[in-house]
Short mmCIF file of C-alpha atoms in Angstrom, two decimals:
data_model
loop_
_atom_site.label_atom_id
_atom_site.label_comp_id
_atom_site.label_asym_id
_atom_site.label_seq_id
_atom_site.Cartn_x
_atom_site.Cartn_y
_atom_site.Cartn_z
CA LYS Q 1 9.05 -12.84 -13.65
CA ALA Q 2 5.31 -12.11 -13.58
CA GLY Q 3 4.04 -9.65 -11.08
CA VAL Q 4 1.16 -10.11 -8.91
CA THR Q 5 -2.01 -10.82 -10.81
CA GLN Q 6 -5.50 -9.70 -9.55
CA THR Q 7 -8.69 -11.04 -11.13
CA PRO Q 8 -11.13 -9.74 -12.13
CA ARG Q 9 -9.97 -6.19 -12.88
CA TYR Q 10 -13.52 -4.70 -12.59
CA LEU Q 11 -16.66 -6.04 -10.90
CA ILE Q 12 -20.13 -4.53 -10.64
CA LYS Q 13 -22.37 -6.05 -7.99
CA THR Q 14 -25.69 -5.31 -6.30
CA ARG Q 15 -26.24 -4.63 -2.69
CA GLY Q 16 -26.76 -7.68 -0.68
CA GLN Q 17 -24.65 -9.99 -3.10
CA GLN Q 18 -21.49 -11.51 -2.24
CA VAL Q 19 -18.11 -11.20 -4.29
CA THR Q 20 -14.88 -13.26 -4.48
CA LEU Q 21 -11.63 -11.57 -5.54
CA SER Q 22 -8.50 -13.51 -6.59
CA CYS Q 23 -4.82 -12.94 -6.15
CA SER Q 24 -1.81 -14.82 -7.46
CA PRO Q 25 1.31 -13.71 -5.82
CA ILE Q 26 4.83 -13.59 -7.51
CA SER Q 27 6.21 -16.98 -7.82
CA GLY Q 28 8.10 -18.11 -4.51
CA HIS Q 29 6.29 -15.43 -2.52
CA ARG Q 30 4.44 -16.85 0.54
CA SER Q 31 2.89 -13.89 2.17
CA VAL Q 32 -0.32 -12.26 0.68
CA SER Q 33 -1.92 -9.13 2.04
CA TRP Q 34 -5.16 -7.43 0.97
CA TYR Q 35 -5.88 -3.65 1.21
CA GLN Q 36 -8.96 -1.63 0.50
CA GLN Q 37 -8.36 1.83 -1.27
CA THR Q 38 -11.09 4.45 -1.02
CA PRO Q 39 -10.99 8.26 -1.77
CA GLY Q 40 -12.01 9.00 1.70
CA GLN Q 41 -10.06 6.47 3.94
CA GLY Q 42 -7.11 5.84 1.59
CA LEU Q 43 -5.22 2.56 1.83
CA GLN Q 44 -6.39 0.31 4.55
CA PHE Q 45 -5.02 -3.01 5.51
CA LEU Q 46 -7.63 -5.83 5.42
CA PHE Q 47 -5.70 -9.08 6.23
CA GLU Q 48 -2.57 -11.00 5.76
CA TYR Q 49 -2.11 -14.73 4.99
CA PHE Q 50 1.25 -16.81 5.11
CA SER Q 51 1.35 -20.42 4.63
CA GLU Q 52 -2.28 -20.77 4.35
CA THR Q 53 -2.93 -19.17 7.91
CA GLN Q 54 -4.27 -15.66 8.54
CA ARG Q 55 -1.49 -13.87 10.50
CA ASN Q 56 -2.97 -10.43 10.78
CA LYS Q 57 -6.31 -8.71 10.42
CA GLY Q 58 -7.32 -5.24 10.01
CA ASN Q 59 -10.32 -3.45 11.54
CA PHE Q 60 -12.93 -4.69 9.14
CA PRO Q 61 -16.33 -6.38 9.77
CA GLY Q 62 -16.67 -10.09 9.49
CA ARG Q 63 -18.21 -9.76 6.07
CA PHE Q 64 -14.70 -9.57 4.86
CA SER Q 65 -12.95 -12.81 4.94
CA GLY Q 66 -10.10 -14.60 2.99
CA ARG Q 67 -8.11 -17.67 2.49
CA GLN Q 68 -4.87 -18.79 1.06
CA PHE Q 69 -4.27 -21.83 -0.86
CA SER Q 70 -1.18 -24.39 -0.74
CA ASN Q 71 0.21 -22.45 -3.96
CA SER Q 72 -0.07 -19.31 -2.10
CA ARG Q 73 -2.69 -18.04 -4.32
CA SER Q 74 -5.34 -16.15 -2.31
CA GLU Q 75 -8.96 -15.23 -2.41
CA MET Q 76 -10.88 -12.67 -0.33
CA ASN Q 77 -14.69 -12.75 -0.02
CA VAL Q 78 -17.09 -9.93 0.86
CA SER Q 79 -20.62 -10.92 1.81
CA THR Q 80 -23.61 -8.95 2.06
CA LEU Q 81 -22.34 -6.17 -0.07
CA GLU Q 82 -22.93 -2.62 1.01
CA LEU Q 83 -22.58 0.59 -1.09
CA GLY Q 84 -19.71 1.59 0.97
CA ASP Q 85 -17.74 -1.52 -0.07
CA SER Q 86 -17.15 0.02 -3.39
CA ALA Q 87 -13.37 0.40 -3.62
CA LEU Q 88 -10.16 -0.64 -5.23
CA TYR Q 89 -9.04 -3.82 -3.66
CA LEU Q 90 -5.29 -4.18 -3.66
CA CYS Q 91 -3.19 -7.46 -3.04
CA ALA Q 92 0.30 -7.44 -2.37
CA SER Q 93 2.61 -10.33 -1.94
CA SER Q 94 6.05 -10.54 -0.10
CA LEU Q 95 8.74 -13.20 -0.07
CA ARG Q 96 8.55 -13.70 3.48
CA GLN Q 97 6.80 -12.43 6.60
CA GLY Q 98 8.15 -9.56 8.76
CA SER Q 99 8.34 -5.95 9.05
CA GLY Q 100 10.50 -4.40 6.44
CA THR Q 101 9.88 -6.76 3.94
CA GLU Q 102 8.93 -5.19 0.49
CA ALA Q 103 5.49 -5.61 -0.75
CA PHE Q 104 4.66 -5.94 -4.30
CA PHE Q 105 1.28 -4.79 -5.34
CA GLY Q 106 -1.20 -5.99 -8.08
CA GLN Q 107 -3.05 -3.70 -10.29
CA GLY Q 108 -6.14 -4.16 -8.05
CA THR Q 109 -9.68 -4.98 -8.57
CA ARG Q 110 -12.27 -2.25 -8.86
CA LEU Q 111 -15.51 -3.23 -7.11
CA THR Q 112 -18.62 -1.13 -7.62
CA VAL Q 113 -21.59 -1.90 -5.55
CA VAL Q 114 -24.84 -0.39 -6.96
CA ALA V 1 -3.06 4.91 17.98
CA GLN V 2 -0.85 4.04 14.87
CA ARG V 3 -1.25 6.56 12.30
CA VAL V 4 0.63 8.09 9.35
CA THR V 5 -0.15 11.56 8.34
CA GLN V 6 0.59 13.23 5.12
CA PRO V 7 -0.46 16.79 5.49
CA GLU V 8 -0.27 17.87 1.82
CA LYS V 9 -2.85 16.32 -0.70
CA LEU V 10 -1.12 18.03 -3.59
CA LEU V 11 2.28 19.43 -4.07
CA SER V 12 3.08 21.43 -7.23
CA VAL V 13 6.60 22.40 -8.16
CA PHE V 14 8.56 23.59 -11.12
CA LYS V 15 11.18 21.27 -12.64
CA GLY V 16 14.55 21.81 -11.11
CA ALA V 17 13.07 23.03 -7.85
CA PRO V 18 13.65 21.21 -4.58
CA VAL V 19 10.92 18.83 -3.25
CA GLU V 20 9.95 17.86 0.31
CA LEU V 21 6.95 15.52 0.84
CA LYS V 22 6.21 15.41 4.54
CA CYS V 23 5.13 12.45 6.41
CA ASN V 24 4.65 12.27 10.26
CA TYR V 25 3.86 9.18 12.27
CA SER V 26 2.36 7.99 15.57
CA TYR V 27 3.36 4.58 16.62
CA SER V 28 4.03 3.34 20.25
CA GLY V 29 6.90 0.82 19.33
CA SER V 30 9.82 0.94 16.85
CA PRO V 31 8.52 1.52 13.40
CA GLU V 32 9.83 0.53 10.00
CA LEU V 33 9.20 3.40 7.54
CA PHE V 34 8.66 3.34 3.66
CA TRP V 35 7.75 5.41 0.82
CA TYR V 36 5.75 3.81 -1.87
CA VAL V 37 4.96 5.54 -5.24
CA GLN V 38 2.42 5.09 -7.88
CA TYR V 39 3.11 6.53 -11.32
CA SER V 40 0.22 7.21 -13.78
CA ARG V 41 -1.40 3.81 -14.85
CA GLN V 42 1.32 1.75 -13.04
CA ARG V 43 1.00 -0.23 -9.73
CA LEU V 44 2.03 0.87 -6.35
CA GLN V 45 5.74 0.10 -5.70
CA LEU V 46 8.19 0.60 -3.00
CA LEU V 47 10.46 3.69 -3.63
CA LEU V 48 12.61 3.54 -0.42
CA ARG V 49 12.69 2.25 3.14
CA HIS V 50 14.51 3.89 6.07
CA ILE V 51 16.51 0.74 7.11
CA SER V 52 18.23 0.87 3.71
CA ARG V 53 19.39 4.41 3.96
CA GLU V 54 19.37 4.53 0.21
CA SER V 55 18.97 7.29 -2.39
CA ILE V 56 16.53 6.11 -5.09
CA LYS V 57 16.05 8.27 -8.14
CA GLY V 58 17.62 11.04 -6.41
CA PHE V 59 15.06 10.75 -3.34
CA THR V 60 16.25 10.55 0.27
CA ALA V 61 14.24 10.24 3.52
CA ASP V 62 15.74 10.47 7.05
CA LEU V 63 13.84 9.03 10.04
CA ASN V 64 13.71 11.64 12.76
CA LYS V 65 12.48 9.81 15.89
CA GLY V 66 12.16 13.12 17.89
CA GLU V 67 9.78 14.70 15.52
CA THR V 68 8.36 11.40 14.56
CA SER V 69 8.77 12.38 10.91
CA PHE V 70 10.00 10.54 7.61
CA HIS V 71 10.03 13.43 5.00
CA LEU V 72 10.80 12.60 1.50
CA LYS V 73 13.30 14.78 -0.28
CA LYS V 74 14.79 15.48 -3.59
CA PRO V 75 17.02 18.55 -4.48
CA PHE V 76 16.04 18.93 -8.04
CA ALA V 77 12.51 17.57 -9.22
CA GLN V 78 12.06 16.08 -12.67
CA GLU V 79 8.88 16.00 -14.55
CA GLU V 80 9.01 12.03 -14.36
CA ASP V 81 8.68 12.33 -10.63
CA SER V 82 5.07 13.37 -10.98
CA ALA V 83 3.20 10.54 -9.26
CA MET V 84 1.26 9.75 -5.97
CA TYR V 85 3.45 9.25 -3.17
CA TYR V 86 2.35 7.31 0.04
CA CYS V 87 4.29 7.24 3.38
CA ALA V 88 3.80 3.90 5.30
CA LEU V 89 4.92 2.19 8.33
CA SER V 90 5.00 -1.19 9.94
CA GLY V 91 5.93 -2.26 13.45
CA ARG V 92 9.70 -3.32 13.81
CA GLY V 93 9.66 -6.98 14.74
CA GLN V 94 6.01 -7.66 14.12
CA ALA V 95 5.13 -11.03 12.78
CA GLY V 96 3.46 -9.70 9.54
CA THR V 97 4.10 -7.27 6.70
CA ALA V 98 0.98 -5.14 7.36
CA LEU V 99 1.38 -1.58 6.26
CA ILE V 100 -0.38 1.49 7.67
CA PHE V 101 -0.42 4.08 4.79
CA GLY V 102 -0.99 7.88 4.82
CA LYS V 103 -3.48 9.16 2.62
CA GLY V 104 -0.84 10.06 -0.14
CA THR V 105 0.53 13.33 -1.58
CA THR V 106 0.27 13.93 -5.39
CA LEU V 107 3.43 15.48 -6.56
CA SER V 108 3.01 17.37 -9.89
CA VAL V 109 6.23 18.59 -11.46
CA SER V 110 5.78 21.08 -14.56
CA SER V 111 8.29 22.74 -16.78
#
């Protein structure tokens, strides 16, 4: 079956702009999580959605937001982009919620803010 | 504070040598521990989790609650083991699947 699909793969944006990233989970998976990966901070949890509701949120400013649709697809939005937002953004889907559930990762979207 | 520490950024070994990738954690409750791996040009994927007590690709990891460690071991390294390895935890019983990752260790196996 198809894996987690993230679009676009690469993005270049200017400081102050906003951006929307998309994630299509594995068919049947209802939980979608987002992570930011940078060389300095590593992989950091952004937020998690399950059944269209945000269930968990990491320690990121309100400029970072997301949503999940009824088909479990998810989008994350970053407004008023800063240079420090340049990162690889990873989406992961899981069959269900709960600790111990395996997360399946997408290839990521590489965002560069100039 | 919840934290996962992988003290080595890079571990270089020869083929056939034993491998131990270190992982220490700090968590106030009961954690679920995982090892994720990323091979070159592939996506991040689960290698093993402590609750399964499995051996995957010859790798094992034992949760030591006294030392708050979850080191990944393999008795004889292979070149195809070269990859980036991440230790991660989530809180047992937590509602979500949010993972706290260490910063990763690059394993390089040469012949």
